[in-house]
């Protein structure tokens, strides 16, 4: 079989270049957008992904980590009764009003009261052990380096949260939050900071399992018991994606992503289809001759679709290579970018869909390849 | 000189038109191009339809080759009535039985001469080896054995038209249609093309129907039909070369 589509693409590459660039840039734009959004909104699940807990226990209906309500501390004994559970720990989330030593106005901070012991689960992946130990000291707090400016505070200085005096004993990294500032302290300190009279227990209980792979089953097994008051359970992975999804879709950011994806798709498809249509028109007499010789319209359509596919594939390749370089560059500059398999697949699907739609549009101009027109 | 639309008394004609009418409508304007035209074309002959531009000769070619539908009448090609065939069946009929050579050579810029010829054969359901053997044979027949690997941009006009003929010929069609095949070529190349078409008719037994207003072609045709205003004015056989071609249209 003579590879008409590919040979034409190679021989007349200049003609197809705009389409490949359009597809490539559409893919690249989409890739970077998704990576950025995932990077930025991924920080909303930092509490979960930065910790080594496998199962989370919280108030039913909680939509994201920052929106928990207190549950009965006695639920812990119910959780511990399950043979799969190795350790249970309390986690207290307090919304705080920060007053720094310098004039900073009212700052909203998210106080995380955690177990400061060496084998504590919360933030175990982002908080070095030496820093963690310092939290055992009463009223000690740790903040992120990137938040120092906003908080107007330095190491060793004092500030107040909810009118309660606290002492910065450590500065960490990787604790940046979205919509507020994370402040870490011990459970005892957090309880003192908490001035909400309705809080009479931990916001969450987090559990470590003997076999982390069983998180889904164990979470399902522990759910639905109301003997200790209302609570529900999630596997860490489920709760993390719940939090990210909440931010994506309830803040409008997700709609923004989808909107931009639509625009990118539209612009890319217009450019690509116009290029492919021009390519078909440029060869319309040759196609008509083939049709006169009896080569069916269906076979000619396949040639156009194949060209569209190659344009998509080559554009994708370019976008992929450039995307990797740009993502690495972003990482090196501390820009939060994250790319996972579903997001990458979504990009690939979008680009190939764009090429397919453009190919279908170009196929329509094959109608002009009527061999009777060659005889006039 | 014989009378118009006379049917020669040889064997079963390869192509037959019976009272064929065709009109084109553009806006309010209706132009009758063919008006009740009847004729028969024989196999193994080079038949030339000549006439001034706008006389309907190209329309007649497109109607006889099944590229265009007619308003009334019948067209029989190799015993099939083309009007009865749907678009798919017409494509299949053309694939199996017809070859075309156009005024423009219509070669794909990206393909070599060999690939141009091989491409339609791929769609005829033959093996790769057979298609390649046929393509080679066909290019050799038009004298391009040494130019097979070249792309159209590296070929002269005459060579391009010979590739186009080889592309039609490789299908081994019973019917070969040529529309002004020499009008874009100089005298020497035009001569070569018409010689090739003539030879194809005689050695392959192909029905070659050629439409042209090129007076140089007249002496090479086995039969010359002169057309004007959608009618056949004269029908003449060249048993021996006749030089004066002007008598038929005067």
Short mmCIF file of N, CA and C in Angstrom, two decimals, chain A residues 36 39-40 144-146 173-174 176 326-338:
data_model
loop_
_atom_site.label_atom_id
_atom_site.label_comp_id
_atom_site.label_asym_id
_atom_site.label_seq_id
_atom_site.Cartn_x
_atom_site.Cartn_y
_atom_site.Cartn_z
N UNK A 36 -0.49 23.00 36.82
CA UNK A 36 -0.51 24.11 37.76
C UNK A 36 -1.68 24.00 38.74
N UNK A 39 -1.14 21.31 41.06
CA UNK A 39 -0.08 21.69 41.99
C UNK A 39 -0.62 22.61 43.07
N UNK A 40 -1.38 23.61 42.64
CA UNK A 40 -1.88 24.61 43.59
C UNK A 40 -2.96 24.00 44.49
N UNK A 144 5.66 27.89 58.18
CA UNK A 144 6.40 27.68 56.95
C UNK A 144 7.26 28.89 56.62
N UNK A 145 8.44 28.62 56.04
CA UNK A 145 9.36 29.71 55.70
C UNK A 145 8.69 30.75 54.79
N UNK A 146 7.88 30.28 53.86
CA UNK A 146 7.30 31.21 52.88
C UNK A 146 6.23 32.11 53.50
N UNK A 173 9.42 23.75 55.87
CA UNK A 173 9.11 23.98 54.45
C UNK A 173 8.05 23.02 53.99
N UNK A 174 7.34 23.39 52.95
CA UNK A 174 6.34 22.48 52.37
C UNK A 174 5.05 22.46 53.15
N UNK A 176 2.87 25.16 52.97
CA UNK A 176 2.03 26.23 52.42
C UNK A 176 0.60 25.72 52.19
N UNK A 326 9.39 22.20 30.55
CA UNK A 326 8.81 23.33 31.29
C UNK A 326 8.40 22.93 32.70
N UNK A 327 7.89 21.69 32.86
CA UNK A 327 7.50 21.25 34.20
C UNK A 327 8.73 21.11 35.09
N UNK A 328 9.82 20.60 34.51
CA UNK A 328 11.05 20.48 35.31
C UNK A 328 11.55 21.87 35.71
N UNK A 329 11.45 22.80 34.76
CA UNK A 329 11.87 24.17 35.04
C UNK A 329 11.01 24.76 36.17
N UNK A 330 9.71 24.52 36.10
CA UNK A 330 8.80 25.03 37.12
C UNK A 330 9.13 24.45 38.49
N UNK A 331 9.38 23.13 38.50
CA UNK A 331 9.76 22.47 39.76
C UNK A 331 10.99 23.14 40.37
N UNK A 332 11.97 23.40 39.49
CA UNK A 332 13.23 23.95 40.00
C UNK A 332 13.03 25.36 40.55
N UNK A 333 11.95 26.03 40.14
CA UNK A 333 11.69 27.39 40.62
C UNK A 333 10.61 27.41 41.70
N UNK A 334 10.34 26.25 42.31
CA UNK A 334 9.35 26.15 43.39
C UNK A 334 7.93 26.51 42.97
N UNK A 335 7.67 26.45 41.65
CA UNK A 335 6.29 26.64 41.20
C UNK A 335 5.57 25.32 41.43
N UNK A 336 4.41 25.37 42.13
CA UNK A 336 3.75 24.09 42.41
C UNK A 336 3.13 23.50 41.16
N UNK A 337 3.76 22.48 40.60
CA UNK A 337 3.18 21.76 39.47
C UNK A 337 3.15 20.28 39.78
N UNK A 338 2.05 19.66 39.46
CA UNK A 338 1.88 18.23 39.69
C UNK A 338 1.20 17.66 38.46
#
